[in-house]
Coordinates of C-alpha atoms and ligand atoms in Angstrom, one line a residue:
M1 CA -19.2 47.0 8.9
T2 CA -16.5 49.1 7.5
F3 CA -13.5 50.5 9.4
P4 CA -12.4 54.2 9.3
K5 CA -10.7 55.4 6.1
G6 CA -6.9 55.0 6.2
F7 CA -7.1 52.2 8.8
L8 CA -3.8 50.4 9.1
W9 CA -4.0 46.7 8.5
G10 CA -1.0 44.5 9.0
T11 CA 0.8 41.9 11.0
A12 CA 3.5 42.1 13.7
T13 CA 6.8 40.4 14.2
A14 CA 9.8 40.8 16.4
A15 CA 13.4 40.5 15.1
H16 CA 14.5 37.7 17.3
Q17 CA 11.4 35.6 16.5
V18 CA 11.8 35.7 12.7
E19 CA 15.2 36.8 11.5
G20 CA 17.5 34.0 12.5
G21 CA 21.2 34.4 13.2
N22 CA 20.9 36.7 16.3
H23 CA 23.7 35.3 18.4
L24 CA 24.7 38.4 20.2
N25 CA 21.9 38.8 22.7
D26 CA 20.7 37.4 26.0
W27 CA 18.0 35.2 24.5
W28 CA 20.5 33.3 22.3
A29 CA 22.5 32.6 25.4
W30 CA 19.4 31.5 27.3
E31 CA 18.4 29.2 24.4
Q32 CA 21.6 27.2 24.8
V33 CA 20.7 26.0 28.3
P34 CA 18.8 22.7 28.2
G35 CA 15.3 23.0 29.6
H36 CA 14.9 26.6 28.9
I37 CA 13.1 26.2 25.5
K38 CA 10.5 23.5 24.8
S39 CA 11.9 20.8 22.6
G40 CA 15.3 22.4 22.8
D41 CA 14.5 24.7 19.9
R42 CA 16.7 27.6 19.1
S43 CA 15.9 30.9 17.4
D44 CA 18.2 30.2 14.5
P45 CA 17.1 29.9 11.7
A46 CA 13.5 31.0 12.7
C47 CA 11.9 32.2 9.5
D48 CA 15.3 33.3 8.0
H49 CA 13.5 36.6 7.5
Y50 CA 16.8 38.5 7.7
Q51 CA 17.5 37.1 4.2
R52 CA 14.0 36.6 2.9
F53 CA 12.3 39.9 3.9
R54 CA 11.6 41.0 0.3
Q55 CA 9.7 37.8 -0.6
D56 CA 8.0 37.9 2.7
F57 CA 6.8 41.5 2.2
D58 CA 5.7 40.6 -1.4
L59 CA 3.4 38.0 0.2
L60 CA 2.0 40.4 2.8
K61 CA 1.3 42.9 0.1
A62 CA -0.4 40.3 -2.0
L63 CA -2.6 39.6 1.0
H64 CA -3.7 43.3 0.9
Q65 CA -2.0 44.4 4.0
N66 CA -1.1 48.1 4.0
A67 CA 1.2 48.2 7.1
H68 CA 3.7 46.1 9.0
R69 CA 5.1 46.1 12.5
L70 CA 8.6 44.8 13.0
S71 CA 11.5 45.3 15.4
I72 CA 15.1 46.3 15.1
E73 CA 17.6 44.0 16.8
W74 CA 19.6 46.1 19.2
S75 CA 22.4 43.6 19.4
R76 CA 23.0 43.7 15.6
V77 CA 23.0 47.5 15.5
E78 CA 25.2 48.0 18.6
P79 CA 27.1 44.7 19.1
Q80 CA 29.6 46.5 21.4
P81 CA 29.0 49.5 23.7
G82 CA 28.9 52.6 21.5
A83 CA 30.1 50.8 18.4
F84 CA 27.3 51.0 15.9
S85 CA 27.3 48.8 12.8
T86 CA 26.7 50.8 9.6
I87 CA 26.1 47.5 7.8
E88 CA 23.3 46.5 10.1
L89 CA 21.8 50.0 10.1
G90 CA 22.0 49.8 6.3
H91 CA 20.2 46.4 6.4
Y92 CA 17.3 47.9 8.3
A93 CA 17.2 50.9 6.0
E94 CA 16.8 48.4 3.2
V95 CA 14.0 46.6 5.1
L96 CA 12.1 49.8 5.7
R97 CA 12.5 50.9 2.1
A98 CA 11.3 47.5 0.9
L99 CA 8.1 48.0 3.0
R100 CA 7.6 51.5 1.7
E101 CA 8.0 50.4 -1.9
R102 CA 5.3 47.9 -1.4
G103 CA 2.9 50.4 0.2
L104 CA 3.3 48.8 3.7
E105 CA 3.4 51.5 6.4
P106 CA 6.2 50.5 8.8
V107 CA 5.6 50.5 12.6
V108 CA 9.1 50.0 14.1
T109 CA 9.8 48.6 17.6
L110 CA 13.2 49.5 19.1
H111 CA 13.2 46.9 21.9
H112 CA 11.3 43.7 21.6
F113 CA 12.5 41.6 24.6
T114 CA 16.1 41.0 23.5
N115 CA 19.2 42.8 25.0
P116 CA 22.7 42.8 23.6
T117 CA 24.9 40.5 25.5
W118 CA 27.0 43.4 26.8
I119 CA 23.8 45.0 28.2
A120 CA 22.8 41.8 29.9
Q121 CA 26.3 41.4 31.4
A122 CA 26.2 45.0 32.7
G123 CA 23.0 44.1 34.7
G124 CA 20.3 44.5 32.0
W125 CA 17.3 46.5 33.1
E126 CA 18.3 46.2 36.7
S127 CA 21.1 48.6 36.1
A128 CA 20.0 52.3 36.0
E129 CA 22.5 52.9 33.2
T130 CA 20.6 50.8 30.8
A131 CA 18.0 53.5 30.4
E132 CA 20.7 55.9 29.1
R133 CA 22.2 53.3 26.9
F134 CA 18.9 52.4 25.4
A135 CA 18.2 56.1 24.7
R136 CA 21.6 56.5 23.0
Y137 CA 20.8 53.5 20.7
A138 CA 17.3 54.8 20.0
E139 CA 18.7 58.2 19.1
R140 CA 21.2 56.7 16.7
V141 CA 18.6 54.5 15.0
I142 CA 16.3 57.4 14.5
A143 CA 19.1 59.6 13.2
E144 CA 19.7 56.9 10.5
L145 CA 16.2 55.6 9.9
G146 CA 13.8 58.2 11.2
S147 CA 12.9 59.4 7.7
L148 CA 11.8 55.9 6.7
A149 CA 9.0 55.3 9.2
R150 CA 6.5 57.6 11.0
Y151 CA 5.4 55.2 13.8
W152 CA 7.9 54.0 16.4
V153 CA 7.4 51.8 19.4
T154 CA 10.1 52.3 22.0
I155 CA 9.7 49.2 24.1
N156 CA 7.5 46.2 23.8
E157 CA 5.6 45.0 26.9
P158 CA 7.6 46.3 29.9
T159 CA 5.3 44.3 32.3
V160 CA 5.9 41.1 30.4
I161 CA 9.7 41.7 30.6
A162 CA 9.4 42.2 34.3
Y163 CA 7.0 39.3 34.9
Q164 CA 8.6 36.6 32.8
G165 CA 12.2 37.6 33.6
Y166 CA 12.0 38.6 37.3
I167 CA 8.9 37.0 38.8
K168 CA 8.2 33.8 36.9
G169 CA 11.8 33.4 35.9
D170 CA 11.3 31.4 32.7
W171 CA 12.8 34.1 30.5
P172 CA 16.2 35.7 30.8
P173 CA 17.6 36.6 33.3
G174 CA 15.6 33.9 35.1
K175 CA 15.1 35.6 38.4
H176 CA 12.2 34.8 40.8
Y177 CA 9.7 36.7 42.8
D178 CA 11.7 39.8 43.9
L179 CA 9.4 42.7 44.0
D180 CA 12.1 45.3 44.6
R181 CA 13.9 44.0 41.6
V182 CA 10.7 44.1 39.5
A183 CA 10.2 47.7 40.5
R184 CA 13.7 48.6 39.6
V185 CA 13.4 47.0 36.2
L186 CA 10.1 48.7 35.4
V187 CA 11.5 52.1 36.5
T188 CA 14.5 51.7 34.3
L189 CA 12.4 50.6 31.3
L190 CA 10.2 53.6 31.8
R191 CA 13.1 55.9 32.2
G192 CA 14.5 54.5 29.0
H193 CA 11.3 55.2 27.2
W194 CA 11.1 58.7 28.6
L195 CA 14.7 59.5 27.6
A196 CA 14.2 58.1 24.1
Y197 CA 10.9 60.0 23.7
E198 CA 12.5 63.3 24.7
R199 CA 15.5 63.0 22.5
I200 CA 13.6 61.6 19.5
K201 CA 10.9 64.2 19.7
S202 CA 13.4 67.1 20.0
R203 CA 15.0 66.0 16.8
Q204 CA 12.0 64.9 14.8
P205 CA 8.8 66.1 16.4
E206 CA 6.7 64.7 13.5
L207 CA 7.4 61.1 14.4
Q208 CA 4.7 59.3 16.3
L209 CA 6.0 57.4 19.3
G210 CA 4.4 55.0 21.6
L211 CA 4.9 52.0 23.8
A212 CA 3.4 48.5 23.2
H213 CA 1.4 47.7 26.4
H214 CA 0.5 44.1 27.2
L215 CA -3.0 44.5 28.5
R216 CA -5.1 41.7 30.0
V217 CA -8.5 41.6 31.4
F218 CA -8.6 40.4 35.0
D219 CA -12.0 39.2 36.3
P220 CA -12.8 37.6 39.6
A221 CA -13.2 33.8 39.3
R222 CA -16.2 34.0 41.7
P223 CA -17.7 37.4 41.2
W224 CA -19.8 37.1 44.3
M225 CA -16.6 36.7 46.5
P226 CA -15.3 40.1 47.7
L227 CA -11.7 38.6 48.1
D228 CA -11.7 37.4 44.5
R229 CA -12.9 40.9 43.4
A230 CA -10.2 42.5 45.4
V231 CA -7.3 40.4 44.0
A232 CA -8.6 40.9 40.4
A233 CA -8.7 44.6 41.0
V234 CA -5.1 44.5 42.3
F235 CA -3.9 42.6 39.3
E236 CA -5.7 45.0 37.0
R237 CA -4.0 48.0 38.8
I238 CA -0.6 46.5 38.7
F239 CA -0.5 44.9 35.3
N240 CA -2.6 47.4 33.3
G241 CA -2.7 50.5 35.3
T242 CA 0.8 51.3 36.6
I243 CA 2.5 52.1 33.3
L244 CA -0.4 53.9 31.8
K245 CA -0.8 56.0 34.9
T246 CA 3.0 56.7 35.1
L247 CA 3.1 57.9 31.5
G248 CA -0.2 59.8 31.9
R249 CA 1.1 61.7 35.0
G250 CA 4.7 62.0 34.0
R251 CA 5.7 60.5 37.4
M252 CA 6.5 57.0 38.5
V253 CA 3.6 55.4 40.2
F254 CA 4.3 52.0 41.6
P255 CA 2.1 50.4 44.2
L256 CA 3.4 47.9 46.8
T257 CA 7.0 48.8 46.3
R258 CA 9.4 51.4 47.6
V259 CA 8.4 54.7 46.1
D260 CA 10.3 56.2 43.2
R261 CA 9.0 59.6 42.5
S262 CA 11.1 60.6 39.5
R263 CA 9.5 62.6 36.8
G264 CA 9.4 62.4 33.0
P265 CA 8.0 64.3 30.1
R266 CA 4.3 64.8 29.6
P267 CA 3.0 63.6 27.2
S268 CA 5.4 60.7 26.4
Q269 CA 3.2 58.8 24.1
D270 CA 1.6 60.0 20.8
F271 CA -0.4 56.8 20.5
I272 CA -1.1 53.8 22.7
G273 CA 0.0 50.4 21.5
V274 CA -2.2 47.6 22.7
N275 CA -1.2 44.0 22.7
Y276 CA -4.2 41.9 23.7
Y277 CA -4.5 38.1 23.8
T278 CA -6.6 36.9 26.6
R279 CA -8.2 37.4 30.0
E280 CA -7.4 35.8 33.3
L281 CA -9.8 34.8 36.1
V282 CA -8.3 35.4 39.5
R283 CA -9.4 33.7 42.7
F284 CA -8.1 34.5 46.2
N285 CA -5.8 31.8 47.5
R286 CA -3.9 32.4 50.8
H287 CA -1.2 30.0 49.7
Y288 CA -0.3 32.2 46.7
R289 CA 1.5 34.8 48.7
E290 CA 4.2 35.4 46.1
E291 CA 1.5 36.0 43.5
L292 CA -0.2 38.6 45.6
F293 CA -2.7 35.9 46.7
G294 CA -4.1 35.6 43.3
E295 CA -4.5 32.2 41.7
R296 CA -5.2 32.4 38.1
V297 CA -7.7 29.8 36.8
L298 CA -9.5 29.0 33.6
P299 CA -13.3 28.6 33.4
A300 CA -14.0 24.9 32.7
A301 CA -15.9 25.5 29.6
A302 CA -13.9 28.3 28.1
P303 CA -12.7 28.1 24.5
R304 CA -8.9 28.0 24.5
S305 CA -6.0 28.3 22.2
D306 CA -3.3 25.7 21.7
L307 CA -1.5 27.4 24.6
N308 CA -4.6 27.1 26.8
W309 CA -5.2 30.9 26.7
E310 CA -8.9 31.7 27.0
I311 CA -10.4 33.2 23.8
Y312 CA -12.2 36.2 25.1
P313 CA -12.9 38.9 22.4
E314 CA -15.0 40.9 24.8
G315 CA -11.8 41.8 26.7
L316 CA -10.5 43.7 23.7
Y317 CA -13.6 45.7 23.5
R318 CA -13.5 46.5 27.2
L319 CA -9.9 47.5 27.2
L320 CA -10.2 49.7 24.1
R321 CA -13.2 51.3 25.4
S322 CA -11.5 52.0 28.8
L323 CA -8.6 53.6 27.0
R324 CA -10.8 56.4 25.7
R325 CA -9.9 58.3 28.9
E326 CA -6.3 58.5 27.8
R327 CA -7.4 60.7 24.8
L328 CA -4.8 59.3 22.5
P329 CA -5.0 57.4 19.2
I330 CA -4.7 53.7 19.6
L331 CA -3.0 51.0 17.5
V332 CA -3.7 47.4 18.3
T333 CA -0.1 46.4 17.9
E334 CA -0.7 42.7 18.6
N335 CA -3.6 40.3 18.8
G336 CA -3.6 36.7 17.8
I337 CA -3.9 33.0 18.7
A338 CA -1.7 29.9 18.8
D339 CA -3.8 27.5 16.6
A340 CA -1.8 25.1 14.5
A341 CA -4.9 23.6 12.9
D342 CA -6.4 27.0 12.1
T343 CA -9.8 25.9 13.3
M344 CA -10.2 28.7 15.8
R345 CA -8.3 31.5 14.2
P346 CA -11.0 32.6 11.6
A347 CA -13.5 33.1 14.4
Y348 CA -10.9 34.7 16.6
L349 CA -10.2 37.2 13.9
R350 CA -13.8 37.9 13.2
T351 CA -14.8 38.3 16.8
H352 CA -11.8 40.3 17.9
L353 CA -12.2 42.7 14.9
A354 CA -15.9 43.0 15.7
A355 CA -14.8 44.0 19.2
V356 CA -12.4 46.6 17.7
Q357 CA -15.3 47.9 15.6
R358 CA -17.6 48.2 18.6
A359 CA -15.0 50.1 20.5
I360 CA -14.6 52.5 17.6
D361 CA -18.3 53.0 17.5
A362 CA -18.1 53.7 21.3
G363 CA -15.5 56.4 20.7
A364 CA -12.1 54.6 20.9
A365 CA -9.7 56.2 18.5
V366 CA -8.3 52.9 17.0
R367 CA -6.2 53.7 13.9
G368 CA -4.9 50.3 13.0
Y369 CA -4.7 46.5 13.8
F370 CA -1.6 44.3 13.6
H371 CA -2.4 40.6 13.8
W372 CA 0.2 38.5 15.7
T373 CA 1.6 37.2 13.4
C374 CA 2.2 36.6 9.7
F375 CA 4.6 33.6 10.0
D376 CA 4.9 30.8 12.6
N377 CA 8.0 31.8 14.4
F378 CA 10.2 31.3 17.4
E379 CA 7.7 31.7 20.2
W380 CA 10.2 32.4 23.0
A381 CA 10.2 29.6 25.7
E382 CA 7.6 27.7 23.7
G383 CA 10.0 27.4 20.8
Y384 CA 8.5 26.6 17.4
G385 CA 5.6 24.6 18.8
A386 CA 3.2 27.5 19.3
K387 CA 1.9 28.4 15.9
F388 CA 0.6 31.9 15.8
G389 CA 1.0 32.4 12.0
L390 CA -1.6 33.3 9.4
I391 CA 1.0 31.7 7.3
A392 CA 2.6 28.4 8.3
S393 CA 6.3 28.5 8.1
D394 CA 8.6 25.6 8.6
P395 CA 12.1 26.4 10.0
A396 CA 13.5 23.3 8.3
T397 CA 12.4 24.0 4.7
Q398 CA 11.4 27.7 5.0
E399 CA 8.3 26.8 3.1
R400 CA 5.5 29.4 3.6
R401 CA 1.9 28.0 3.4
L402 CA -1.2 30.1 3.7
R403 CA -3.7 29.0 6.3
P404 CA -7.3 29.7 5.5
S405 CA -7.4 32.6 7.9
A406 CA -4.7 34.3 5.9
R407 CA -7.3 34.6 3.1
L408 CA -10.0 35.7 5.4
Y409 CA -7.7 38.4 6.8
A410 CA -6.7 39.4 3.3
E411 CA -10.4 39.9 2.4
I412 CA -10.9 42.1 5.5
C413 CA -7.8 44.2 4.6
R414 CA -8.9 44.5 1.0
T415 CA -12.4 45.7 1.8
N416 CA -11.5 47.6 5.0
A417 CA -14.5 45.8 6.4
L418 CA -15.7 42.8 8.3
P419 CA -17.8 40.5 6.2
V420 CA -21.2 39.8 7.6
S421 CA -21.0 36.2 6.6
V422 CA -17.6 34.9 6.1
E423 CA -16.2 32.6 3.4
T424 CA -12.8 31.2 4.2
R425 CA -12.7 28.6 1.4
R426 CA -10.0 28.9 -1.2
A427 CA -10.7 31.9 -3.4
P428 CA -7.8 33.1 -5.6
L429 CA -6.5 36.5 -4.8
A430 CA -5.9 38.6 -7.8
D431 CA -2.3 39.5 -7.2
E432 CA -1.3 36.6 -5.1
E433 CA 2.3 35.4 -5.1
P434 CA 3.0 31.7 -5.2
A435 CA 3.6 31.0 -1.5
G436 CA 4.5 27.3 -1.4
Q437 CA 8.1 27.3 -2.6
A438 CA 10.9 26.2 -0.5
D439 CA 13.6 28.7 -1.1
R440 CA 16.8 27.6 0.5
R441 CA 19.6 30.0 1.1
Ligands
LIG1 C1 3.5 38.8 23.1 C2 4.8 39.1 22.5 C3 5.1 38.5 21.2 C4 4.6 37.1 21.1 C5 3.2 37.1 21.5 C6 2.5 35.7 21.4 O1 3.4 39.0 24.5 O2 5.0 40.5 22.4 O3 6.5 38.6 20.9 O4 5.4 36.3 21.9 O5 3.0 37.5 22.8

């Protein structure tokens, strides 16, 4: 059960969730408002990874990972319009060098949910100018750091940005159910991606650029009901299909909204980044007008994470297999589970990686897997309560503590294979760093 030679094995993080001290973006402002974040948590200090990145990377290397996905915080690099911080660009150069020195291949995201305060004040992604501003930032980062990483993700999960911020409204900017606005936001995000792609590729064509797509499986709750099947198909088209289709055709394709036919480069992805967590069962409900008549339900007996997300490894197989038609290499840029007790994560890892393997056998060009995530971190509106880490991390003490699944994953990374029968009990790793030390700043 081995994976292809040179397979990338790593974990993924986002700057705002791990660094601490990001006070110049829209999320930090959002966190200050009571009720926005569970338990009133704030993203500072998170994992204090801004200071501790070297020790943290030592640990990932000791766990046999050979790659790492992280993001650059736009608000650090460009705290004021057009004023780029050489200090912060230098910091990220250090971070990328630290990865390379440890044999960890960097995959770098340019935008992972947070916007500089000045961008948010200028209308965020509702403003058409944000696309151009994002591209200018991307170009500058690549000019400084392009030689230090080969894989770049322009934008993380455009559909999640649009859904959480402009439909559900529980993330900044907290707007509700406005489909025209959602379309505008998605169009601007995609224009930003297109502009960044064109400019970066014209400077450094050897770089591999992609977008991290949040893909879910949508199944009818009652498969025998035509209306359930119809709403599930609509969800599938809108959430999964729109962006892939737009990028594939080089033309905006938005169903159910006013048409925008602007064009972009083709191709505009060198690989497809897939973030996969769960599936949703959809049932027709005529009272759910604002949700396109789709009520999302959980099957009564389904195994679920701490966040109540269904554990459904088959979905990853189905998605990866369906992506064969895009004829592009694939990176699983995120996949993981909130599981504080670590009782479900070992099986989650095994079954999802078996799904990746089956998809590879079926012809999907999967080149790497990045587990979300290495350290428990600031999980957006959930605060610190949702524990996605292979390694427990406590914001109060900054202690890192390996969960059993960290060792299981290390064994998978080391052998480039999925063990047939899995042993997750404590087995010393040859080059393991002591992980338990509180290391206060
Ligand atoms: C993804 C996000 C990531 C994290 C995981 C749990 O949608 O990209 O930042 O929040 O979910």
